[in-house]
Short mmCIF file of C-alpha atoms and ligand atoms in Angstrom, two decimals:
data_model
loop_
_atom_site.label_atom_id
_atom_site.label_comp_id
_atom_site.label_asym_id
_atom_site.label_seq_id
_atom_site.Cartn_x
_atom_site.Cartn_y
_atom_site.Cartn_z
CA MET A 270 -8.60 -64.79 -36.78
CA LEU A 271 -5.16 -63.53 -37.33
CA SER A 272 -2.41 -66.00 -37.79
CA ARG A 273 -0.53 -66.41 -34.58
CA LEU A 274 3.14 -65.96 -33.83
CA GLU A 275 4.48 -67.25 -37.09
CA GLY A 276 2.30 -64.52 -38.92
CA ALA A 277 3.57 -61.73 -36.78
CA ARG A 278 6.01 -59.28 -38.47
CA VAL A 279 7.95 -56.52 -36.63
CA GLY A 280 8.93 -53.56 -38.58
CA SER A 281 9.36 -50.08 -38.51
CA ARG A 282 7.67 -47.17 -40.47
CA TYR A 283 11.09 -45.59 -40.65
CA GLY A 284 13.70 -47.56 -42.32
CA ALA A 285 16.53 -45.25 -40.86
CA SER A 286 15.33 -46.22 -37.39
CA LEU A 287 16.19 -49.85 -37.76
CA LYS A 288 19.83 -48.80 -38.99
CA SER A 289 20.45 -46.55 -36.23
CA ARG A 290 19.08 -49.05 -33.78
CA SER A 291 21.85 -51.56 -34.73
CA GLN A 292 24.42 -48.78 -34.50
CA LEU A 293 23.15 -48.00 -30.92
CA ARG A 294 23.52 -51.53 -29.86
CA GLY A 295 27.38 -51.27 -30.40
CA PHE A 296 27.77 -49.80 -26.83
CA LEU A 297 24.86 -51.35 -25.00
CA PRO A 298 26.43 -53.04 -22.00
CA VAL A 299 24.42 -56.34 -21.71
CA VAL A 300 21.91 -57.80 -24.14
CA CYS A 301 20.78 -61.31 -23.60
CA LEU A 302 18.96 -62.70 -26.41
CA ALA A 303 17.86 -66.00 -24.81
CA GLY A 304 15.92 -66.32 -21.58
CA ARG A 305 17.99 -66.32 -18.29
CA GLN A 306 18.55 -69.84 -17.43
CA SER A 307 20.60 -69.34 -14.43
CA SER A 308 19.18 -69.70 -10.93
CA GLU A 309 21.78 -67.44 -9.61
CA GLY A 310 20.38 -64.98 -7.26
CA GLY A 311 17.72 -67.33 -5.68
CA LEU A 312 15.46 -66.29 -2.83
CA GLY A 313 17.94 -66.93 -0.09
CA GLU A 314 20.37 -64.41 -1.50
CA THR A 315 19.77 -61.11 0.08
CA SER A 316 22.72 -59.28 -1.68
CA LYS A 317 20.70 -58.83 -4.83
CA THR A 318 17.47 -56.98 -5.73
CA ARG A 319 16.17 -58.65 -8.90
CA PHE A 320 13.36 -57.08 -11.06
CA ALA A 321 11.68 -58.77 -13.99
CA ILE A 322 9.74 -56.59 -16.45
CA VAL A 323 7.58 -58.41 -18.81
CA GLY A 324 6.99 -56.36 -22.02
CA ALA A 325 9.18 -53.89 -23.73
CA GLY A 326 6.63 -51.54 -25.02
CA PHE A 327 5.96 -47.86 -23.65
CA ALA A 328 4.91 -49.36 -20.33
CA GLY A 329 7.69 -51.74 -19.78
CA LEU A 330 10.50 -49.37 -20.85
CA GLY A 331 8.79 -46.56 -18.87
CA VAL A 332 9.04 -48.75 -15.71
CA CYS A 333 12.67 -49.75 -16.56
CA TRP A 334 13.66 -46.15 -17.10
CA ASN A 335 12.04 -45.12 -13.71
CA LEU A 336 13.76 -47.88 -11.81
CA LEU A 337 17.13 -46.79 -13.14
CA ARG A 338 16.27 -43.14 -12.47
CA GLN A 339 15.61 -44.06 -8.89
CA LEU A 340 19.05 -45.52 -8.82
CA LYS A 341 20.74 -42.61 -10.49
CA GLU A 342 19.10 -40.31 -7.94
CA GLU A 343 20.59 -42.43 -5.23
CA GLN A 344 17.24 -42.86 -3.68
CA GLY A 345 14.76 -45.75 -3.26
CA LEU A 346 16.57 -48.55 -4.63
CA ARG A 347 20.15 -47.47 -3.51
CA HIS A 348 19.44 -47.90 0.26
CA ARG A 349 18.75 -51.65 -0.29
CA GLY A 350 22.54 -52.08 -0.97
CA GLY A 351 23.87 -54.93 -3.01
CA LYS A 352 23.39 -55.55 -6.72
CA ILE A 353 20.57 -54.53 -8.66
CA GLU A 354 19.53 -56.61 -11.71
CA ILE A 355 16.68 -55.72 -14.03
CA ASP A 356 15.71 -58.23 -16.69
CA VAL A 357 13.27 -56.98 -19.40
CA TYR A 358 11.49 -59.98 -21.19
CA ASP A 359 9.76 -59.55 -24.44
CA ALA A 360 8.81 -62.33 -26.86
CA HIS A 361 9.82 -60.41 -29.99
CA GLY A 362 12.13 -57.62 -28.56
CA VAL A 363 11.71 -53.94 -27.86
CA GLY A 364 8.80 -52.20 -29.39
CA SER A 365 7.21 -55.27 -30.93
CA GLY A 366 3.64 -54.86 -29.64
CA ALA A 367 1.14 -51.91 -30.13
CA SER A 368 3.76 -49.31 -29.17
CA ALA A 369 5.66 -49.92 -32.47
CA VAL A 370 2.79 -48.92 -34.54
CA ALA A 371 1.37 -46.12 -32.49
CA ALA A 372 0.51 -43.25 -34.86
CA GLY A 373 2.30 -40.96 -32.37
CA ILE A 374 -0.31 -38.60 -31.37
CA LEU A 375 0.31 -37.19 -27.81
CA HIS A 376 -2.40 -34.92 -26.48
CA PRO A 377 -4.63 -34.67 -23.38
CA LEU A 378 -8.03 -34.66 -24.89
CA ASN A 379 -10.82 -37.25 -24.80
CA THR A 380 -13.13 -38.25 -27.68
CA ARG A 381 -15.57 -35.43 -26.58
CA GLY A 382 -12.86 -32.71 -26.58
CA ASN A 383 -12.77 -32.54 -22.95
CA VAL A 384 -9.39 -32.95 -20.94
CA THR A 385 -8.98 -36.60 -19.84
CA TRP A 386 -8.21 -37.60 -16.37
CA ARG A 387 -4.96 -35.96 -15.27
CA GLY A 388 -4.24 -35.34 -18.87
CA VAL A 389 -2.15 -32.30 -18.82
CA GLU A 390 -0.08 -33.65 -15.99
CA ALA A 391 0.47 -36.94 -17.74
CA MET A 392 1.30 -35.25 -21.01
CA ASN A 393 3.95 -33.09 -19.18
CA GLU A 394 5.54 -36.14 -17.62
CA THR A 395 5.77 -37.61 -21.23
CA LEU A 396 7.39 -34.60 -22.55
CA ALA A 397 9.77 -34.28 -19.64
CA LEU A 398 10.88 -38.00 -20.16
CA MET A 399 11.23 -37.30 -23.93
CA LYS A 400 13.26 -34.11 -23.22
CA GLN A 401 15.78 -35.97 -21.01
CA ILE A 402 16.11 -38.53 -23.71
CA ASP A 403 16.73 -35.92 -26.48
CA ARG A 404 19.47 -34.40 -24.09
CA TRP A 405 21.00 -37.81 -23.66
CA ARG A 406 20.91 -38.30 -27.45
CA GLN A 407 22.67 -34.93 -28.05
CA GLU A 408 25.47 -35.78 -25.65
CA LYS A 409 25.95 -39.46 -26.39
CA LEU A 410 24.78 -39.81 -29.94
CA PRO A 411 25.88 -36.59 -31.64
CA ASN A 412 25.88 -38.49 -35.05
CA ASP A 413 22.46 -39.88 -34.73
CA GLY A 414 20.79 -38.00 -37.38
CA ASN A 415 18.02 -35.50 -37.18
CA GLU A 416 15.12 -37.64 -37.05
CA ALA A 417 13.15 -35.93 -34.29
CA ILE A 418 11.15 -38.02 -31.64
CA LEU A 419 8.88 -35.28 -30.86
CA ARG A 420 7.35 -32.40 -32.79
CA GLN A 421 4.76 -29.90 -31.45
CA THR A 422 2.02 -29.83 -34.00
CA GLY A 423 -1.01 -28.92 -32.05
CA VAL A 424 -4.32 -30.78 -32.59
CA LEU A 425 -7.46 -29.72 -34.24
CA LYS A 426 -10.84 -31.27 -33.31
CA VAL A 427 -13.47 -30.86 -35.92
CA ALA A 428 -16.93 -30.06 -34.77
CA LYS A 429 -19.77 -31.89 -36.47
CA SER A 430 -22.55 -29.76 -35.40
CA GLU A 431 -23.48 -26.65 -33.58
CA LYS A 432 -23.89 -28.88 -30.55
CA ASP A 433 -20.17 -29.88 -30.68
CA LEU A 434 -19.06 -26.12 -30.93
CA GLU A 435 -21.49 -25.23 -27.81
CA ARG A 436 -19.66 -28.06 -25.99
CA PHE A 437 -16.26 -26.94 -27.13
CA GLU A 438 -17.09 -23.40 -25.94
CA ARG A 439 -18.15 -24.81 -22.37
CA ILE A 440 -14.94 -27.04 -22.04
CA LYS A 441 -12.72 -24.03 -23.14
CA ALA A 442 -14.37 -21.99 -20.28
CA GLU A 443 -14.11 -24.62 -17.80
CA ARG A 444 -10.38 -25.31 -18.52
CA ARG A 445 -9.28 -21.74 -18.71
CA GLY A 446 -5.86 -21.45 -16.97
CA GLU A 447 -5.19 -25.32 -17.45
CA ILE A 448 -4.82 -25.63 -21.15
CA GLU A 449 -4.99 -23.13 -23.96
CA LEU A 450 -7.94 -24.01 -26.15
CA HIS A 451 -9.31 -22.06 -29.22
CA VAL A 452 -12.69 -22.50 -30.63
CA VAL A 453 -13.36 -21.20 -34.15
CA ARG A 454 -16.90 -20.94 -35.24
CA GLY A 455 -16.95 -21.40 -39.00
CA ALA A 456 -18.28 -18.54 -41.18
CA GLU A 457 -21.33 -20.81 -42.40
CA ALA A 458 -22.21 -21.71 -38.69
CA ALA A 459 -21.72 -17.96 -37.78
CA THR A 460 -23.59 -16.34 -40.46
CA GLY A 461 -25.59 -19.15 -42.21
CA ARG A 462 -23.96 -18.19 -45.49
CA GLY A 463 -20.68 -18.90 -47.36
CA ASP A 464 -20.71 -21.18 -50.52
CA ASP A 465 -17.08 -22.16 -49.88
CA CYS A 466 -18.01 -23.83 -46.74
CA ARG A 467 -19.95 -26.55 -48.21
CA GLY A 468 -18.58 -30.02 -46.89
CA LYS A 469 -16.28 -28.23 -44.54
CA ALA A 470 -16.56 -28.27 -40.80
CA PRO A 471 -19.06 -25.91 -39.10
CA GLY A 472 -15.99 -25.03 -36.80
CA TYR A 473 -13.34 -26.60 -34.65
CA MET A 474 -11.34 -26.56 -31.44
CA TYR A 475 -7.56 -26.09 -31.56
CA THR A 476 -5.01 -26.52 -28.93
CA PRO A 477 -1.23 -25.97 -29.46
CA HIS A 478 -0.56 -28.49 -26.59
CA ALA A 479 -0.32 -31.63 -28.84
CA TYR A 480 2.58 -33.44 -30.24
CA ALA A 481 3.58 -35.99 -32.89
CA VAL A 482 5.94 -38.57 -31.64
CA ASN A 483 8.07 -40.73 -33.85
CA SER A 484 7.14 -43.93 -31.92
CA PRO A 485 9.77 -46.37 -33.38
CA LYS A 486 12.62 -43.84 -32.76
CA TYR A 487 11.28 -43.07 -29.35
CA LEU A 488 11.36 -46.74 -28.39
CA GLU A 489 14.80 -47.14 -29.78
CA LEU A 490 16.11 -44.26 -27.80
CA LEU A 491 14.34 -45.20 -24.56
CA GLU A 492 15.92 -48.53 -24.94
CA GLY A 493 19.36 -46.97 -25.51
CA VAL A 494 19.17 -44.39 -22.53
CA CYS A 495 18.11 -47.42 -20.15
CA HIS A 496 21.21 -49.32 -21.03
CA SER A 497 23.35 -46.24 -20.76
CA MET A 498 21.94 -45.45 -17.26
CA ALA A 499 22.53 -49.03 -16.16
CA GLY A 500 26.05 -48.96 -17.49
CA GLU A 501 26.79 -45.87 -15.29
CA GLY A 502 25.89 -47.74 -12.12
CA ARG A 503 28.57 -49.70 -10.44
CA ASP A 504 26.38 -52.62 -9.26
CA VAL A 505 23.61 -52.37 -11.90
CA SER A 506 22.76 -54.90 -14.63
CA LEU A 507 20.03 -54.55 -17.43
CA ARG A 508 19.46 -57.40 -19.69
CA LEU A 509 16.91 -57.69 -22.56
CA CYS A 510 15.68 -61.30 -22.82
CA LYS A 511 13.95 -62.02 -25.99
CA THR A 512 11.92 -64.66 -24.64
CA LEU A 513 8.19 -65.60 -24.15
CA VAL A 514 7.25 -65.73 -20.58
CA PRO A 515 4.60 -68.33 -20.58
CA SER A 516 3.87 -68.34 -16.91
CA LEU A 517 4.50 -66.36 -13.66
CA GLU A 518 5.82 -69.59 -12.22
CA MET A 519 8.66 -69.45 -14.70
CA LEU A 520 9.71 -66.19 -13.26
CA GLU A 521 9.14 -67.17 -9.66
CA GLY A 522 11.54 -70.10 -10.15
CA GLN A 523 14.20 -67.67 -11.06
CA GLY A 524 14.11 -65.83 -7.78
CA TYR A 525 13.13 -62.45 -8.80
CA THR A 526 12.35 -59.89 -5.93
CA THR A 527 9.65 -58.18 -7.93
CA ILE A 528 7.86 -58.95 -11.15
CA ILE A 529 6.21 -56.21 -13.21
CA ILE A 530 3.62 -57.08 -15.88
CA CYS A 531 3.63 -54.60 -18.66
CA ALA A 532 2.47 -57.09 -21.39
CA GLY A 533 -0.14 -54.99 -23.03
CA ALA A 534 -2.88 -56.79 -24.88
CA ALA A 535 -0.94 -60.10 -24.76
CA VAL A 536 -1.10 -60.30 -20.98
CA GLY A 537 -3.25 -63.35 -21.44
CA THR A 538 -0.34 -65.29 -22.97
CA ILE A 539 0.89 -65.73 -19.25
CA LYS A 540 -0.85 -68.66 -17.92
CA GLU A 541 -1.90 -67.52 -14.64
CA LEU A 542 -3.06 -64.15 -15.96
CA ARG A 543 -5.18 -65.42 -18.84
CA GLY A 544 -8.80 -63.93 -18.45
CA LYS A 545 -7.77 -62.28 -15.29
CA PHE A 546 -7.97 -58.71 -16.58
CA PRO A 547 -11.24 -57.29 -17.98
CA LEU A 548 -9.53 -55.97 -20.94
CA ARG A 549 -11.14 -55.74 -24.36
CA LEU A 550 -8.69 -56.55 -27.10
CA SER A 551 -9.05 -54.46 -30.21
CA GLU A 552 -7.22 -55.24 -33.45
CA THR A 553 -6.59 -51.76 -34.77
CA PHE A 554 -5.31 -50.65 -38.26
CA GLY A 555 -3.64 -47.56 -39.47
CA VAL A 556 -2.14 -46.47 -42.76
CA GLU A 557 0.81 -44.32 -43.95
CA LEU A 558 0.39 -42.31 -46.98
CA GLU A 559 2.71 -40.39 -49.27
CA THR A 560 0.92 -37.18 -49.64
CA ALA A 561 1.30 -33.43 -49.78
CA LEU A 562 -1.89 -32.86 -47.94
CA SER A 563 -2.33 -29.89 -45.68
CA THR A 564 -4.50 -30.78 -42.63
CA LYS A 565 -5.48 -27.04 -42.64
CA ALA A 566 -7.75 -27.60 -45.61
CA VAL A 567 -10.37 -29.14 -43.30
CA ALA A 568 -11.52 -25.59 -42.38
CA SER A 569 -13.06 -23.43 -45.16
CA PRO A 570 -10.78 -20.68 -46.34
CA GLU A 571 -12.65 -18.02 -44.23
CA ASP A 572 -11.89 -20.01 -41.07
CA ARG A 573 -8.07 -20.42 -41.38
CA GLY A 574 -7.06 -17.22 -39.79
CA LEU A 575 -5.91 -18.86 -36.62
CA LEU A 576 -4.28 -21.77 -38.62
CA ALA A 577 -2.44 -19.46 -40.95
CA SER A 578 -0.29 -18.21 -38.06
CA ILE A 579 0.75 -21.80 -37.19
CA ASP A 580 3.87 -22.98 -39.05
CA CYS A 581 3.04 -26.77 -39.12
CA ASP A 582 0.00 -28.93 -39.83
CA PRO A 583 -1.95 -29.69 -36.86
CA SER A 584 -3.01 -33.37 -36.35
CA LEU A 585 -6.83 -33.91 -36.83
CA LEU A 586 -8.99 -35.76 -34.44
CA GLY A 587 -12.39 -36.96 -35.34
CA GLN A 588 -13.77 -40.62 -35.70
CA THR A 589 -10.50 -41.04 -37.62
CA TYR A 590 -7.31 -39.20 -37.01
CA VAL A 591 -4.60 -37.79 -39.35
CA VAL A 592 -1.07 -36.96 -38.24
CA LYS A 593 1.00 -35.12 -40.66
CA GLN A 594 4.57 -36.37 -40.80
CA PRO A 595 7.57 -34.65 -42.30
CA GLU A 596 8.81 -35.38 -45.85
CA ASP A 597 5.14 -35.47 -47.32
CA LYS A 598 4.00 -38.40 -45.20
CA ALA A 599 0.89 -38.74 -43.17
CA VAL A 600 -0.46 -41.40 -40.72
CA LEU A 601 -4.03 -42.07 -40.55
CA GLY A 602 -5.98 -44.20 -38.10
CA ALA A 603 -7.79 -46.04 -36.95
CA VAL A 604 -10.31 -48.81 -37.87
CA HIS A 605 -10.90 -52.00 -35.97
CA SER A 606 -11.69 -55.42 -37.07
CA GLU A 607 -14.67 -57.12 -35.64
CA GLU A 608 -12.98 -60.49 -35.28
CA GLN A 609 -12.31 -62.33 -31.94
CA VAL A 610 -8.80 -61.39 -30.96
CA ASP A 611 -6.73 -63.88 -28.75
CA PRO A 612 -3.85 -62.61 -26.47
CA GLU A 613 -1.42 -64.44 -28.70
CA ASP A 614 -2.52 -62.30 -31.54
CA ALA A 615 -1.24 -59.36 -29.80
CA LEU A 616 2.32 -60.61 -29.63
CA GLY A 617 3.81 -58.64 -32.45
CA SER A 618 2.49 -55.72 -34.62
CA ARG A 619 2.00 -56.30 -38.21
CA TYR A 620 3.10 -54.38 -41.37
CA CYS A 621 2.24 -54.74 -44.93
CA HIS A 622 4.45 -52.57 -47.11
CA ILE A 623 2.97 -51.50 -50.29
CA ALA A 624 5.48 -49.09 -51.79
CA ASP A 625 8.78 -50.92 -51.22
CA GLY A 626 7.87 -53.96 -53.15
CA LEU A 627 8.33 -56.48 -50.11
CA ASP A 628 5.68 -58.72 -51.30
CA ASP A 629 6.96 -61.68 -49.19
CA ARG A 630 6.24 -59.59 -46.07
CA ALA A 631 2.93 -58.62 -47.35
CA GLN A 632 1.80 -62.25 -47.84
CA VAL A 633 2.93 -63.19 -44.32
CA VAL A 634 0.76 -60.40 -42.84
CA ASN A 635 -2.31 -61.39 -44.65
CA ARG A 636 -2.25 -58.71 -47.35
CA GLU A 637 -5.88 -59.15 -48.43
CA LYS A 638 -7.11 -58.38 -44.89
CA MET A 639 -4.75 -55.51 -44.36
CA MET A 640 -5.78 -53.81 -47.75
CA ALA A 641 -9.49 -54.28 -47.02
CA MET A 642 -8.93 -52.46 -43.63
CA ALA A 643 -6.84 -49.81 -45.29
CA SER A 644 -9.67 -49.13 -47.89
CA ARG A 645 -12.26 -49.13 -44.96
CA LEU A 646 -10.10 -46.48 -43.15
CA LEU A 647 -9.57 -44.22 -46.32
CA GLU A 648 -13.26 -44.20 -47.03
CA LYS A 649 -14.26 -43.33 -43.62
CA SER A 650 -11.56 -40.59 -43.45
CA ASP A 651 -12.84 -39.16 -46.69
CA THR A 652 -16.38 -39.05 -45.24
CA ILE A 653 -15.11 -37.20 -41.95
CA PHE A 654 -12.61 -34.85 -43.61
CA PRO A 655 -14.13 -34.22 -47.15
CA GLY A 656 -11.73 -33.39 -49.78
CA LEU A 657 -8.66 -33.79 -47.69
CA LEU A 658 -7.35 -37.06 -49.12
CA GLN A 659 -6.38 -36.26 -52.81
CA GLY A 660 -3.43 -37.62 -54.82
CA TYR A 661 -2.05 -39.69 -52.04
CA GLU A 662 -0.03 -43.08 -52.47
CA LEU A 663 -0.58 -45.73 -49.90
CA SER A 664 2.86 -46.73 -48.44
CA SER A 665 1.98 -49.25 -45.72
CA VAL A 666 -0.78 -50.61 -43.55
CA HIS A 667 -0.09 -51.41 -40.04
CA CYS A 668 -1.93 -53.25 -37.36
CA GLY A 669 -1.53 -53.82 -33.58
CA VAL A 670 -3.75 -54.91 -30.87
CA ARG A 671 -4.89 -52.38 -28.34
CA ALA A 672 -5.91 -53.43 -24.67
CA LEU A 673 -9.04 -51.33 -23.75
CA PRO A 674 -9.54 -51.03 -20.09
CA PRO A 675 -13.20 -51.05 -18.84
CA LYS A 676 -15.13 -47.86 -18.59
CA SER A 677 -14.96 -45.88 -15.31
CA GLU A 678 -16.41 -42.49 -14.27
CA GLU A 679 -13.31 -40.89 -15.59
CA GLY A 680 -13.35 -42.71 -18.94
CA ARG A 681 -11.41 -45.66 -20.04
CA LEU A 682 -8.23 -45.31 -17.65
CA PRO A 683 -5.42 -47.74 -17.48
CA VAL A 684 -5.06 -50.21 -14.67
CA CYS A 685 -2.18 -50.38 -12.46
CA GLY A 686 -1.52 -52.22 -9.13
CA LYS A 687 -0.51 -55.37 -7.17
CA ILE A 688 -1.30 -58.85 -7.97
CA ASN A 689 0.47 -60.36 -5.00
CA ASP A 690 3.39 -59.49 -2.72
CA LYS A 691 5.95 -59.60 -5.58
CA THR A 692 3.93 -59.12 -8.67
CA TRP A 693 2.70 -55.68 -10.00
CA TYR A 694 1.08 -54.63 -13.22
CA LEU A 695 0.57 -51.71 -15.66
CA LEU A 696 -1.83 -52.67 -18.20
CA GLY A 697 -4.98 -51.23 -20.47
CA LEU A 698 -3.23 -48.25 -21.81
CA GLY A 699 -5.74 -48.40 -24.56
CA ALA A 700 -5.48 -45.57 -27.09
CA ARG A 701 -3.46 -43.45 -24.74
CA GLY A 702 -0.20 -45.17 -24.37
CA LEU A 703 1.93 -42.14 -25.02
CA LEU A 704 -0.12 -39.93 -22.53
CA TYR A 705 -0.09 -42.25 -19.55
CA HIS A 706 2.98 -44.44 -19.74
CA ALA A 707 5.48 -42.10 -18.23
CA TYR A 708 3.13 -40.78 -15.60
CA LEU A 709 1.98 -44.19 -14.47
CA SER A 710 5.21 -45.98 -14.68
CA LYS A 711 6.71 -43.33 -12.37
CA ARG A 712 3.98 -43.70 -9.89
CA LEU A 713 4.11 -47.56 -10.07
CA VAL A 714 7.82 -47.68 -9.39
CA ASP A 715 7.43 -45.25 -6.41
CA ALA A 716 4.71 -47.50 -5.09
CA ILE A 717 6.78 -50.70 -5.72
CA LEU A 718 9.81 -49.36 -4.00
CA VAL A 719 8.04 -48.51 -0.77
CA GLU A 720 5.75 -51.66 -1.29
CA ASP A 721 2.61 -49.70 -0.82
CA GLU A 722 -0.06 -49.92 -3.54
CA SER A 723 -1.96 -47.02 -1.82
CA LYS A 724 0.66 -44.59 -3.49
CA LEU A 725 -0.94 -45.17 -6.63
CA PRO A 726 -3.98 -43.06 -7.87
CA GLN A 727 -7.00 -44.79 -6.65
CA GLU A 728 -8.62 -44.21 -10.03
CA VAL A 729 -6.30 -46.71 -11.54
CA THR A 730 -6.10 -49.39 -8.93
CA ARG A 731 -9.89 -49.91 -9.10
CA LEU A 732 -9.41 -53.52 -10.37
CA THR A 733 -7.62 -54.44 -7.27
CA ARG A 734 -9.97 -52.74 -4.97
CA GLU A 735 -13.03 -53.94 -6.46
CA GLY A 736 -11.56 -57.33 -6.94
CA GLU A 737 -12.55 -57.24 -10.57
CA THR A 738 -9.73 -59.11 -12.27
CA GLY A 739 -12.16 -61.75 -13.16
CA GLY A 740 -12.58 -61.80 -16.92
CA ARG A 741 -12.91 -59.96 -20.29
CA GLU A 742 -15.25 -56.89 -20.55
C1 LIG B 1005 -2.69 -48.78 -34.91
C2 LIG B 1005 -2.45 -48.09 -33.67
C3 LIG B 1005 -2.30 -46.81 -33.47
C4 LIG B 1005 -2.15 -46.18 -32.24
N1 LIG B 1005 -1.82 -44.73 -32.06
C5 LIG B 1005 -1.59 -44.27 -30.83
C6 LIG B 1005 -1.36 -42.82 -30.73
O1 LIG B 1005 -1.30 -42.20 -31.79
N2 LIG B 1005 -1.24 -42.37 -29.60
C7 LIG B 1005 -1.04 -43.13 -28.35
O2 LIG B 1005 -1.01 -42.69 -27.19
N3 LIG B 1005 -1.47 -44.45 -28.42
C8 LIG B 1005 -1.73 -45.08 -29.64
N4 LIG B 1005 -1.93 -46.43 -29.78
C9 LIG B 1005 -2.12 -47.10 -28.48
C10 LIG B 1005 -0.67 -47.45 -27.99
O3 LIG B 1005 -0.05 -48.14 -29.02
C11 LIG B 1005 -0.84 -48.40 -26.69
O4 LIG B 1005 -1.60 -47.77 -25.78
C12 LIG B 1005 0.73 -48.68 -26.35
O5 LIG B 1005 1.43 -49.16 -27.20
C13 LIG B 1005 0.57 -49.76 -25.14
O6 LIG B 1005 1.95 -49.93 -24.67
P1 LIG B 1005 2.17 -51.10 -23.80
O7 LIG B 1005 3.60 -51.15 -23.48
O8 LIG B 1005 1.14 -51.47 -22.67
O9 LIG B 1005 1.93 -52.41 -24.70
P2 LIG B 1005 2.73 -53.01 -26.04
O10 LIG B 1005 3.41 -51.93 -26.77
O11 LIG B 1005 1.72 -53.94 -26.71
O12 LIG B 1005 3.93 -53.97 -25.24
C14 LIG B 1005 3.66 -55.09 -24.54
C15 LIG B 1005 4.96 -55.95 -24.85
O13 LIG B 1005 4.77 -57.09 -24.14
C16 LIG B 1005 5.26 -58.37 -24.73
N5 LIG B 1005 4.84 -59.46 -24.28
C17 LIG B 1005 3.35 -59.69 -23.89
N6 LIG B 1005 3.12 -60.82 -23.29
C18 LIG B 1005 4.46 -61.43 -23.31
C19 LIG B 1005 4.89 -62.63 -22.73
N7 LIG B 1005 4.14 -63.45 -22.21
N8 LIG B 1005 6.20 -62.80 -22.65
C20 LIG B 1005 7.08 -61.98 -23.25
N9 LIG B 1005 6.65 -60.75 -23.79
C21 LIG B 1005 5.38 -60.50 -23.84
C22 LIG B 1005 4.84 -57.90 -26.30
O14 LIG B 1005 5.63 -58.67 -27.08
C23 LIG B 1005 4.98 -56.42 -26.44
O15 LIG B 1005 6.10 -55.97 -27.00
C24 LIG B 1005 -2.19 -47.05 -30.98
C25 LIG B 1005 -2.31 -48.30 -31.15
C26 LIG B 1005 -2.40 -49.05 -32.38
C27 LIG B 1005 -2.66 -50.52 -32.46
#
């Protein structure tokens, strides 16, 4: 079992992010580092609408941004009149859960290469949000440096067999008009010849519609844009409360109009919600490497025609994934531990820095276990992408807990809905937080403002409808 809170470390893969984050704070209007103690704005007071959001990862910040967007657009919230207060609670601060360690792959494909439920729509929503953030950044933070939050890389899904290639061809035909897909049948698979192809993939599917997101930078800017939007509103306040929420009762006692639970895999740390959602908690590890590798090398030389015309290295999807980052870095994921994970273990992602000599940190995060998981991941990746990993240096190992929702006909979809008259949730983003957070937080906020759960897609409200919030999967 992982050490609990005292063992959790929060960090950034990008040292520069932390620096610019503190610079950013210079103009943030209100930051409350302790929990709100005041009972001001109690139930009897009608002149205030008070929102509490629990969790400041992709989901919680997505909800916060959408609430503020509604205000800005003078719709929804504004007609209620009076003051609007939004308090975002996070035990360890913004981006301290799984979101902080997300490798950053944004694409709409599932593990079999098909387009996932509303995948293209959801991806476009994330892209639209990121573009707005980028515009805000250019306008308000012209000296913020050139660390991009989003790069279009495309993604390459390697086929393991002829059967995979046939499936890819079928998907390509079915999805024509929805998403651009290319299937490249390797020389060996096509002709049965080609010595250079030994150990290489028999072919692959490629789509340009995939992105690499710098997750820590994205979270930092999303927080910044939320504060900026709140600062523009006359009667709006936004506070970040770095406080553990042990129970719904604690929030109810503070007179919130609406409570929105975006607590990721740690939702069970809230007393009334422990064991209520059938989420499987998966302790997941990834590594960052210093490497000059080119992901195009997974295809044999004869099969690189399509890839040769692409400027960047596409991300690789297989049983493990590889995301090439700027400056000769790459992020690899993911392997999972088989240990029992408790919700408390999910409060705070963990880093083990190898290259920067921060041994004290390494001890805190259980260096032995992190290194063992890193070795397992590197070995597995070497089998899946033979010959790709050469001459690299391990920079860091990271770990977070993913909340995997139960399988449905549409795959593992996040869950979203209403717990009671004032409490809503967006949980179970699983391995697709980047894909679904913007899309679902927008729909959730729209549903909350008209107090109508049926405004949410029924595929994600299945737990409420089936009364399934009864325990772990
Ligand atoms: C190693 C790894 C790599 C990944 N790579 C990708 C990727 O490439 N692409 C992708 O789309 N997804 C990826 N994911 C999945 C993605 O990170 C998650 O889907 C996403 O971060 C979930 O976001 P969230 O906001 O729901 O949860 P979180 O980011 O975990 O946020 C929940 C927050 O709630 C806070 N919290 C919880 N309980 C309480 C409480 N009681 N009181 C106060 N605060 C509380 C926590 O501190 C936490 O900050 C990866 C995950 C891991 C672990």
